[in-house]
Every structure is written in structure tokens, then in C-alpha cells.
């Protein structure tokens, strides 16, 4: 249930409603909005009777919430969440491009790629230091050394960095070094990791599980918000299907569904969806056209020598072309105000 306060409600009236909710054994979560405050009721086991709240001063409405997720839903918070990292905004009104190699391999490799992607228009740099690899014999990432290289990239280029946290044990370390904490497809339902991310002071980029429904994905985000971190960016990266013309199947339809259901920003990773370079630029164009708030793309200056995901990594000049094309599409759609 969502208690909607009157536009002119005083703080004391809001506090009274919060106290009344707590008194019934529920959790109260005030959600400040542009015009008015709403208060979400959480931790109710069944139906909540709105009657007693409606009679309190300053209360305008009591709306039952029909979705299984609450804090991530538009029912709870109609305004879009915009995430700010330095002077970069992620969410409605911006197209944010994150780019870099799959894995940090060396300082020279990271700085070389970072310079390329920055000059083409990427705003954030990505690169894995702890890599979730299907085979234990594949390159597992440089670990803390990789995180230190990411710091150097930030220092030299001014770009904030995004890197994946793979487990609870290394969470503190990753959180200390990165600007955005990535939770990968394989960990989307690692609930202790999600709860830890809820206590983090940095934004979380939550990838969709490769076999997760949109409801399951939003529920995973709910874990993070429920603990207290509302800075979540959703990232669609393709789901497993019977198709083998690509590594995964990019679910473009996730974008309009998420935009309708949730206030959180949604970006697309066409690289892990495609698994092959020749599909990445067309899928990036489609992602922007369908309304995604950004892209996360793998780029390598020498993909043949990459220690992971070389086949799907764009060459720097391809990335440059992609940036130009997606900006055209984005600007054109906005010029015609077609995104509403
Ligand atoms: C990645 O972005 O480096 C990655 C491993 O992605 P995913 O979790 O989507 O496979
Ligand atoms: Mn990769």
C-alpha cells in the first residue's frame, strides 16, 4: 500500500503517518516526490486496510500496490530516478555510454583503450578485475591489481569506472576502488550479494540474469533498494534462447516494459547479448531507438589478443562510428520529442 500525502502536508503529519504504520508492525518508507511525499508500507504479510490511514490529517489517498516489487515500481515512485556520477547523469533525458575491455589485462592495455573510448564519446570506462569465467582455466582477471589500474584510468582520463563484484568476500575492496559496482548476470539472484550492495554507498549496475524474467530481475533490484541503496541501474544483456546465431538473444522488449513498470534507469549491453562484433553496432542503434538510457559496450584495441571476449569487442574505429550513429538516433528522436 502507498499512502499519498497532500501537497501541503506538514512534516509532523508525515511523521504521524509513519508512526501509525510502524505501530501496526509494518515498515514505513517515505518517498519524497517532486510535488508531494508518499509513504510506502512494506513488510505486510497480507492485505493492508487503508481506512485507518485515510482518516489521518494530511493524507490524500491510500493506493493498494498490485505489483510484487514495491520500491522499484512506478506505483511507488512515479518520477524517474536519475543517477548522478560526477557531472554525468544516467536516466531519463540522457544517453550515457560506458565502454572498455571485457577484462583489465595491463595498465598499458587499459589506458590505451580508455583514451580511444573517451575521445569517441564514452563517459564511463568499464573493465573487469574479477572475471566470472565459465571455465576455471580461463583468465580470471587481475584482481586487486586490476582495480588499481582502474584507479589510474580514472586519474588519467577523468572517466568514472565500472567494474564487477563477484562475491561477498571482495565486496569491500571493489567498493573502495570503483565508481559503479556491477553485479553480473550470474549473480543476479545472489541474495546476500544484493543485500550487501544495498548497503553500498555507490550506484549499482544490475545485469539481468541470463534466464531471468523481468519480474525476477526487478525483484533482485528490490533487494538492493530494500536495504537502502536506491541508486540502481538496470542492464539488459541478452537472455538464453535456442538461437545460436548469437551468444544470447537481446530482449529489446525489456526496455518498454521496464520503463513502464519501474522508475530506475535501464541501459543495454549489446556485446554480451551478441557475442560477436558484427551484431554490436546494429543492436546498439536499436537499443537507443527503443528508449534505453545508455549502452555498455566492450571495446579492445587488439581484440585478437584479448584475454576474454575478443570476438565481441569492437575495434576503436568501429566504436567511434557506433557513438556517432547512436547520437544521431538519440538526438533525432529527441528533436521530434518522440520519446514522450
Ligand atoms: C561483463 O560485463 O563483463 C560480464 C561478465 O557480463 P555478464 O554478467 O552480462 O555476462
Ligand atoms: Mn565480457
Short mmCIF file of C-alpha atoms and ligand atoms in Angstrom, two decimals:
data_model
loop_
_atom_site.label_atom_id
_atom_site.label_comp_id
_atom_site.label_asym_id
_atom_site.label_seq_id
_atom_site.Cartn_x
_atom_site.Cartn_y
_atom_site.Cartn_z
CA UNK A 1 0.00 0.00 0.00
CA UNK A 2 1.09 3.53 -0.76
CA UNK A 3 -0.07 6.40 1.41
CA UNK A 4 -0.12 9.57 -0.68
CA UNK A 5 0.20 12.75 1.33
CA UNK A 6 -1.43 16.02 0.46
CA UNK A 7 0.77 18.53 -1.39
CA UNK A 8 0.57 20.80 1.64
CA UNK A 9 1.11 18.10 4.26
CA UNK A 10 3.38 19.20 7.10
CA UNK A 11 6.34 17.18 8.34
CA UNK A 12 4.53 16.50 11.61
CA UNK A 13 1.63 14.94 9.66
CA UNK A 14 4.05 12.76 7.71
CA UNK A 15 5.69 11.67 10.98
CA UNK A 16 2.27 10.76 12.41
CA UNK A 17 1.52 8.52 9.42
CA UNK A 18 4.95 6.88 9.70
CA UNK A 19 4.32 6.21 13.38
CA UNK A 20 0.86 4.79 12.67
CA UNK A 21 2.32 2.41 10.07
CA UNK A 22 5.04 1.25 12.47
CA UNK A 23 2.52 0.80 15.24
CA UNK A 24 0.77 -1.82 13.11
CA UNK A 25 4.06 -3.71 12.80
CA UNK A 26 4.84 -2.69 9.22
CA UNK A 27 7.82 -0.81 7.81
CA UNK A 28 7.21 2.77 6.61
CA UNK A 29 9.31 4.11 3.74
CA UNK A 30 8.76 7.82 2.92
CA UNK A 31 9.37 8.54 -0.76
CA UNK A 32 9.87 12.24 -1.49
CA UNK A 33 8.45 13.25 -4.87
CA UNK A 34 8.51 16.44 -6.92
CA UNK A 35 5.18 17.68 -5.57
CA UNK A 36 4.30 15.56 -2.59
CA UNK A 37 5.58 12.86 -0.27
CA UNK A 38 4.26 9.31 -0.44
CA UNK A 39 4.86 6.69 2.20
CA UNK A 40 5.24 3.08 1.20
CA UNK A 41 4.09 0.33 3.54
CA UNK A 42 6.47 -2.62 3.47
CA UNK A 43 6.70 -5.94 5.25
CA UNK A 44 2.96 -6.55 5.35
CA UNK A 45 2.14 -10.24 5.07
CA UNK A 46 -1.26 -9.76 3.52
CA UNK A 47 -3.88 -7.14 2.73
CA UNK A 48 -3.47 -3.77 4.42
CA UNK A 49 -6.60 -1.83 5.30
CA UNK A 50 -6.17 1.76 4.09
CA UNK A 51 -9.12 3.07 6.14
CA UNK A 52 -7.30 3.99 9.37
CA UNK A 53 -4.64 5.95 7.44
CA UNK A 54 -7.15 7.84 5.30
CA UNK A 55 -8.58 9.46 8.39
CA UNK A 56 -5.22 10.93 9.47
CA UNK A 57 -4.57 14.64 8.77
CA UNK A 58 -2.63 15.40 5.60
CA UNK A 59 -3.39 12.05 3.93
CA UNK A 60 -4.79 12.34 0.41
CA UNK A 61 -5.06 8.74 -0.70
CA UNK A 62 -4.24 5.12 0.13
CA UNK A 63 -3.44 3.14 -3.00
CA UNK A 64 -3.10 -0.64 -2.99
CA UNK A 65 0.09 -1.79 -4.75
CA UNK A 66 -0.59 -4.60 -7.15
CA UNK A 67 2.98 -5.49 -8.14
CA UNK A 68 5.16 -7.96 -6.22
CA UNK A 69 8.01 -5.44 -6.21
CA UNK A 70 7.38 -2.18 -4.46
CA UNK A 71 10.30 0.24 -4.08
CA UNK A 72 11.40 -0.24 -7.70
CA UNK A 73 7.91 0.24 -9.10
CA UNK A 74 6.37 3.31 -10.67
CA UNK A 75 3.34 2.74 -8.50
CA UNK A 76 5.53 3.68 -5.53
CA UNK A 77 7.60 6.36 -7.25
CA UNK A 78 6.22 7.83 -10.47
CA UNK A 79 9.23 10.11 -11.10
CA UNK A 80 12.23 8.69 -12.96
CA UNK A 81 15.33 8.04 -10.91
CA UNK A 82 18.33 9.88 -12.31
CA UNK A 83 21.71 8.69 -11.11
CA UNK A 84 24.50 11.26 -10.88
CA UNK A 85 28.14 10.33 -11.07
CA UNK A 86 30.32 13.44 -11.08
CA UNK A 87 28.72 15.56 -13.80
CA UNK A 88 27.25 12.55 -15.63
CA UNK A 89 23.55 11.71 -15.39
CA UNK A 90 22.16 8.25 -16.03
CA UNK A 91 18.43 8.03 -16.67
CA UNK A 92 15.68 9.88 -18.49
CA UNK A 93 16.95 12.79 -20.55
CA UNK A 94 20.46 11.40 -21.19
CA UNK A 95 22.18 8.80 -23.30
CA UNK A 96 25.15 7.51 -21.33
CA UNK A 97 27.83 5.39 -22.94
CA UNK A 98 30.03 3.06 -20.91
CA UNK A 99 32.87 1.36 -22.79
CA UNK A 100 36.08 -0.54 -22.28
CA UNK A 101 37.55 -4.02 -22.44
CA UNK A 102 35.92 -7.13 -21.02
CA UNK A 103 38.88 -7.57 -18.67
CA UNK A 104 41.68 -5.32 -17.44
CA UNK A 105 44.81 -7.03 -18.75
CA UNK A 106 47.54 -4.46 -18.07
CA UNK A 107 47.96 -0.77 -17.38
CA UNK A 108 49.01 -0.10 -20.95
CA UNK A 109 46.03 -2.02 -22.38
CA UNK A 110 43.54 -0.23 -20.12
CA UNK A 111 44.96 3.26 -20.74
CA UNK A 112 45.19 2.70 -24.49
CA UNK A 113 41.55 1.62 -24.71
CA UNK A 114 40.40 4.30 -22.28
CA UNK A 115 41.93 7.04 -24.43
CA UNK A 116 40.23 5.65 -27.52
CA UNK A 117 36.78 5.35 -25.97
CA UNK A 118 36.97 8.70 -24.21
CA UNK A 119 37.85 10.55 -27.39
CA UNK A 120 34.95 8.85 -29.20
CA UNK A 121 32.38 9.90 -26.62
CA UNK A 122 32.26 7.31 -23.82
CA UNK A 123 31.53 8.88 -20.45
CA UNK A 124 32.40 5.95 -18.20
CA UNK A 125 35.08 3.28 -18.52
CA UNK A 126 34.37 -0.40 -17.89
CA UNK A 127 36.73 -3.31 -17.28
CA UNK A 128 36.61 -6.47 -15.19
CA UNK A 129 39.20 -7.11 -12.48
CA UNK A 130 37.40 -10.16 -11.09
CA UNK A 131 36.05 -12.14 -14.02
CA UNK A 132 33.26 -14.74 -13.79
CA UNK A 133 34.54 -17.24 -16.37
CA UNK A 134 32.73 -20.39 -17.47
CA UNK A 135 35.97 -22.35 -17.34
CA UNK A 136 38.26 -22.28 -14.29
CA UNK A 137 41.18 -22.49 -16.75
CA UNK A 138 40.30 -19.21 -18.46
CA UNK A 139 41.83 -15.87 -17.41
CA UNK A 140 40.21 -14.94 -14.10
CA UNK A 141 41.19 -11.26 -14.04
CA UNK A 142 43.99 -9.36 -12.31
CA UNK A 143 42.08 -8.94 -9.04
CA UNK A 144 43.24 -6.03 -6.89
CA UNK A 145 45.95 -5.12 -9.38
CA UNK A 146 43.16 -4.64 -11.94
CA UNK A 147 41.31 -2.37 -9.52
CA UNK A 148 44.45 -0.26 -9.09
CA UNK A 149 44.74 0.07 -12.85
CA UNK A 150 41.12 1.25 -12.96
CA UNK A 151 42.01 3.97 -10.44
CA UNK A 152 44.83 5.02 -12.70
CA UNK A 153 42.45 5.21 -15.67
CA UNK A 154 40.15 7.46 -13.65
CA UNK A 155 43.06 9.65 -12.62
CA UNK A 156 44.48 9.99 -16.15
CA UNK A 157 41.26 10.31 -18.16
CA UNK A 158 38.78 11.73 -15.65
CA UNK A 159 36.31 8.96 -16.52
CA UNK A 160 34.47 7.25 -13.65
CA UNK A 161 34.88 3.47 -13.75
CA UNK A 162 32.55 0.48 -13.64
CA UNK A 163 33.72 -2.96 -12.55
CA UNK A 164 32.10 -6.20 -11.45
CA UNK A 165 31.95 -7.51 -7.92
CA UNK A 166 31.83 -11.30 -7.96
CA UNK A 167 31.44 -12.25 -4.33
CA UNK A 168 30.76 -11.05 -0.83
CA UNK A 169 34.40 -11.53 0.24
CA UNK A 170 35.78 -8.99 -2.21
CA UNK A 171 32.90 -6.53 -1.96
CA UNK A 172 34.64 -4.01 0.34
CA UNK A 173 37.69 -3.97 -1.89
CA UNK A 174 35.73 -3.42 -5.12
CA UNK A 175 33.53 -0.79 -3.50
CA UNK A 176 36.60 1.14 -2.40
CA UNK A 177 38.07 1.37 -5.91
CA UNK A 178 35.11 1.66 -8.26
CA UNK A 179 32.57 4.39 -9.02
CA UNK A 180 29.81 1.99 -10.10
CA UNK A 181 29.52 -1.56 -8.76
CA UNK A 182 28.47 -4.08 -11.41
CA UNK A 183 26.57 -7.23 -10.46
CA UNK A 184 26.75 -9.71 -13.32
CA UNK A 185 24.18 -11.94 -14.91
CA UNK A 186 25.37 -15.00 -12.95
CA UNK A 187 24.90 -13.22 -9.63
CA UNK A 188 21.57 -11.56 -10.25
CA UNK A 189 19.94 -13.78 -7.67
CA UNK A 190 22.83 -13.95 -5.23
CA UNK A 191 20.73 -12.51 -2.46
CA UNK A 192 23.48 -11.97 0.10
CA UNK A 193 25.47 -10.06 -2.53
CA UNK A 194 22.38 -7.99 -3.39
CA UNK A 195 21.85 -7.16 0.28
CA UNK A 196 25.48 -6.13 0.58
CA UNK A 197 25.02 -3.91 -2.50
CA UNK A 198 22.07 -2.37 -0.70
CA UNK A 199 24.49 -1.15 1.97
CA UNK A 200 26.93 0.26 -0.57
CA UNK A 201 27.44 3.98 -0.92
CA UNK A 202 27.89 3.76 -4.69
CA UNK A 203 25.50 3.13 -7.59
CA UNK A 204 24.93 -0.48 -8.62
CA UNK A 205 24.66 -1.67 -12.22
CA UNK A 206 22.47 -4.77 -12.02
CA UNK A 207 22.55 -7.04 -15.05
CA UNK A 208 19.59 -9.20 -15.92
CA UNK A 209 20.10 -12.90 -15.21
CA UNK A 210 20.51 -14.81 -18.45
CA UNK A 211 17.38 -16.84 -17.69
CA UNK A 212 15.51 -14.34 -15.55
CA UNK A 213 12.08 -12.93 -16.19
CA UNK A 214 11.63 -9.19 -15.88
CA UNK A 215 9.74 -9.71 -12.61
CA UNK A 216 12.65 -11.70 -11.15
CA UNK A 217 15.08 -9.01 -12.28
CA UNK A 218 13.03 -6.23 -10.70
CA UNK A 219 12.74 -8.31 -7.53
CA UNK A 220 16.54 -8.57 -7.45
CA UNK A 221 16.72 -4.77 -7.68
CA UNK A 222 14.12 -4.60 -4.90
CA UNK A 223 16.60 -6.40 -2.59
CA UNK A 224 19.11 -3.58 -3.12
CA UNK A 225 16.57 -0.79 -2.62
CA UNK A 226 15.00 -2.50 0.36
CA UNK A 227 18.28 -2.37 2.28
CA UNK A 228 18.67 1.33 1.47
CA UNK A 229 20.51 1.90 -1.80
CA UNK A 230 18.19 3.46 -4.36
CA UNK A 231 20.97 4.06 -6.89
CA UNK A 232 20.37 1.11 -9.20
CA UNK A 233 20.89 1.00 -12.96
CA UNK A 234 19.29 -1.97 -14.72
CA UNK A 235 21.22 -3.55 -17.60
CA UNK A 236 19.67 -5.88 -20.17
CA UNK A 237 22.42 -8.10 -21.64
CA UNK A 238 20.55 -10.79 -23.55
CA UNK A 239 18.85 -13.97 -22.42
CA UNK A 240 19.44 -17.64 -23.24
CA UNK A 241 17.31 -18.98 -26.07
CA UNK A 242 17.56 -21.82 -28.62
CA UNK A 243 19.18 -19.45 -31.12
CA UNK A 244 22.83 -19.92 -31.97
CA UNK A 245 23.31 -17.11 -34.46
CA UNK A 246 24.23 -15.02 -31.43
CA UNK A 247 25.59 -15.80 -27.96
CA UNK A 248 22.33 -14.70 -26.31
CA UNK A 249 19.15 -13.08 -27.58
CA UNK A 250 18.85 -9.37 -26.84
CA UNK A 251 15.44 -8.78 -25.31
CA UNK A 252 14.71 -5.30 -26.62
CA UNK A 253 11.15 -5.58 -25.37
CA UNK A 254 12.51 -5.42 -21.83
CA UNK A 255 13.09 -1.69 -22.31
CA UNK A 256 9.49 -0.51 -22.78
CA UNK A 257 8.34 -2.94 -20.09
CA UNK A 258 10.88 -1.69 -17.56
CA UNK A 259 10.21 1.96 -18.46
CA UNK A 260 6.54 1.36 -17.72
CA UNK A 261 6.98 -0.71 -14.56
CA UNK A 262 9.94 0.99 -12.92
CA UNK A 263 11.44 4.42 -12.33
CA UNK A 264 15.00 3.03 -12.48
CA UNK A 265 17.28 3.76 -15.46
CA UNK A 266 17.76 0.96 -17.96
CA UNK A 267 20.77 0.52 -20.23
CA UNK A 268 21.71 -2.19 -22.72
CA UNK A 269 24.86 -4.27 -23.12
CA UNK A 270 24.76 -5.36 -26.78
CA UNK A 271 28.20 -7.00 -26.53
CA UNK A 272 27.27 -9.89 -24.23
CA UNK A 273 23.91 -10.20 -25.99
CA UNK A 274 25.51 -10.66 -29.41
CA UNK A 275 28.76 -12.38 -28.57
CA UNK A 276 30.02 -11.30 -31.96
CA UNK A 277 31.28 -7.98 -33.16
CA UNK A 278 29.22 -7.73 -36.38
CA UNK A 279 25.94 -7.50 -34.45
CA UNK A 280 27.01 -4.97 -31.85
CA UNK A 281 26.52 -1.75 -33.83
CA UNK A 282 23.04 -2.64 -35.21
CA UNK A 283 21.90 -3.76 -31.74
CA UNK A 284 23.25 -0.53 -30.23
CA UNK A 285 21.24 1.52 -32.70
CA UNK A 286 18.13 -0.49 -31.90
CA UNK A 287 18.71 -0.11 -28.16
CA UNK A 288 18.73 3.65 -28.41
CA UNK A 289 15.72 3.67 -30.70
CA UNK A 290 13.72 1.55 -28.24
CA UNK A 291 14.39 4.05 -25.46
CA UNK A 292 17.32 2.72 -23.42
CA UNK A 293 19.07 5.35 -21.30
CA UNK A 294 22.52 4.13 -22.26
CA UNK A 295 24.82 1.44 -23.56
CA UNK A 296 27.65 -0.60 -22.13
CA UNK A 297 29.94 -1.82 -24.90
CA UNK A 298 33.14 -3.88 -24.99
CA UNK A 299 36.00 -2.33 -26.96
CA UNK A 300 39.58 -3.57 -27.44
CA UNK A 301 42.45 -2.07 -29.43
CA UNK A 302 43.65 -5.59 -30.36
CA UNK A 303 40.67 -7.93 -29.95
CA UNK A 304 42.57 -10.90 -31.48
CA UNK A 305 44.86 -10.78 -28.45
CA UNK A 306 42.17 -10.09 -25.82
CA UNK A 307 42.23 -12.41 -22.81
CA UNK A 308 38.44 -12.54 -22.79
CA UNK A 309 35.54 -11.77 -25.14
CA UNK A 310 37.71 -10.63 -28.05
CA UNK A 311 35.16 -11.88 -30.59
CA UNK A 312 32.53 -9.42 -29.39
CA UNK A 313 34.84 -6.48 -28.76
CA UNK A 314 34.63 -3.57 -31.19
CA UNK A 315 37.76 -2.08 -32.71
CA UNK A 316 38.21 1.56 -31.65
CA UNK A 317 37.19 2.92 -35.06
CA UNK A 318 34.02 0.81 -35.01
CA UNK A 319 33.22 2.17 -31.57
CA UNK A 320 33.68 5.69 -32.84
CA UNK A 321 31.26 5.00 -35.68
CA UNK A 322 28.78 3.45 -33.24
CA UNK A 323 28.90 6.51 -30.98
CA UNK A 324 28.21 8.80 -33.93
CA UNK A 325 25.29 6.70 -35.12
CA UNK A 326 23.60 6.29 -31.75
CA UNK A 327 23.92 10.03 -31.04
CA UNK A 328 22.21 10.78 -34.35
CA UNK A 329 19.36 8.48 -33.44
CA UNK A 330 19.09 9.81 -29.91
CA UNK A 331 19.23 13.47 -30.97
CA UNK A 332 16.77 12.93 -33.78
CA UNK A 333 14.25 11.20 -31.53
CA UNK A 334 14.55 13.98 -29.01
CA UNK A 335 14.30 16.70 -31.61
CA UNK A 336 10.96 15.26 -32.64
CA UNK A 337 10.12 14.67 -29.00
CA UNK A 338 9.24 11.12 -29.97
CA UNK A 339 10.29 9.57 -26.67
CA UNK A 340 7.50 11.35 -24.86
C1 LIG B 1 30.77 -8.34 -18.12
O1 LIG B 1 30.10 -7.32 -18.36
O2 LIG B 1 31.99 -8.33 -18.06
C2 LIG B 1 30.07 -9.63 -17.91
C3 LIG B 1 30.71 -10.69 -17.44
O3 LIG B 1 28.80 -9.58 -18.27
P1 LIG B 1 27.58 -10.60 -17.95
O4 LIG B 1 27.48 -10.68 -16.46
O5 LIG B 1 26.42 -9.91 -18.60
O6 LIG B 1 27.91 -11.90 -18.60
MN1 LIG B 2 32.85 -9.73 -21.41
#
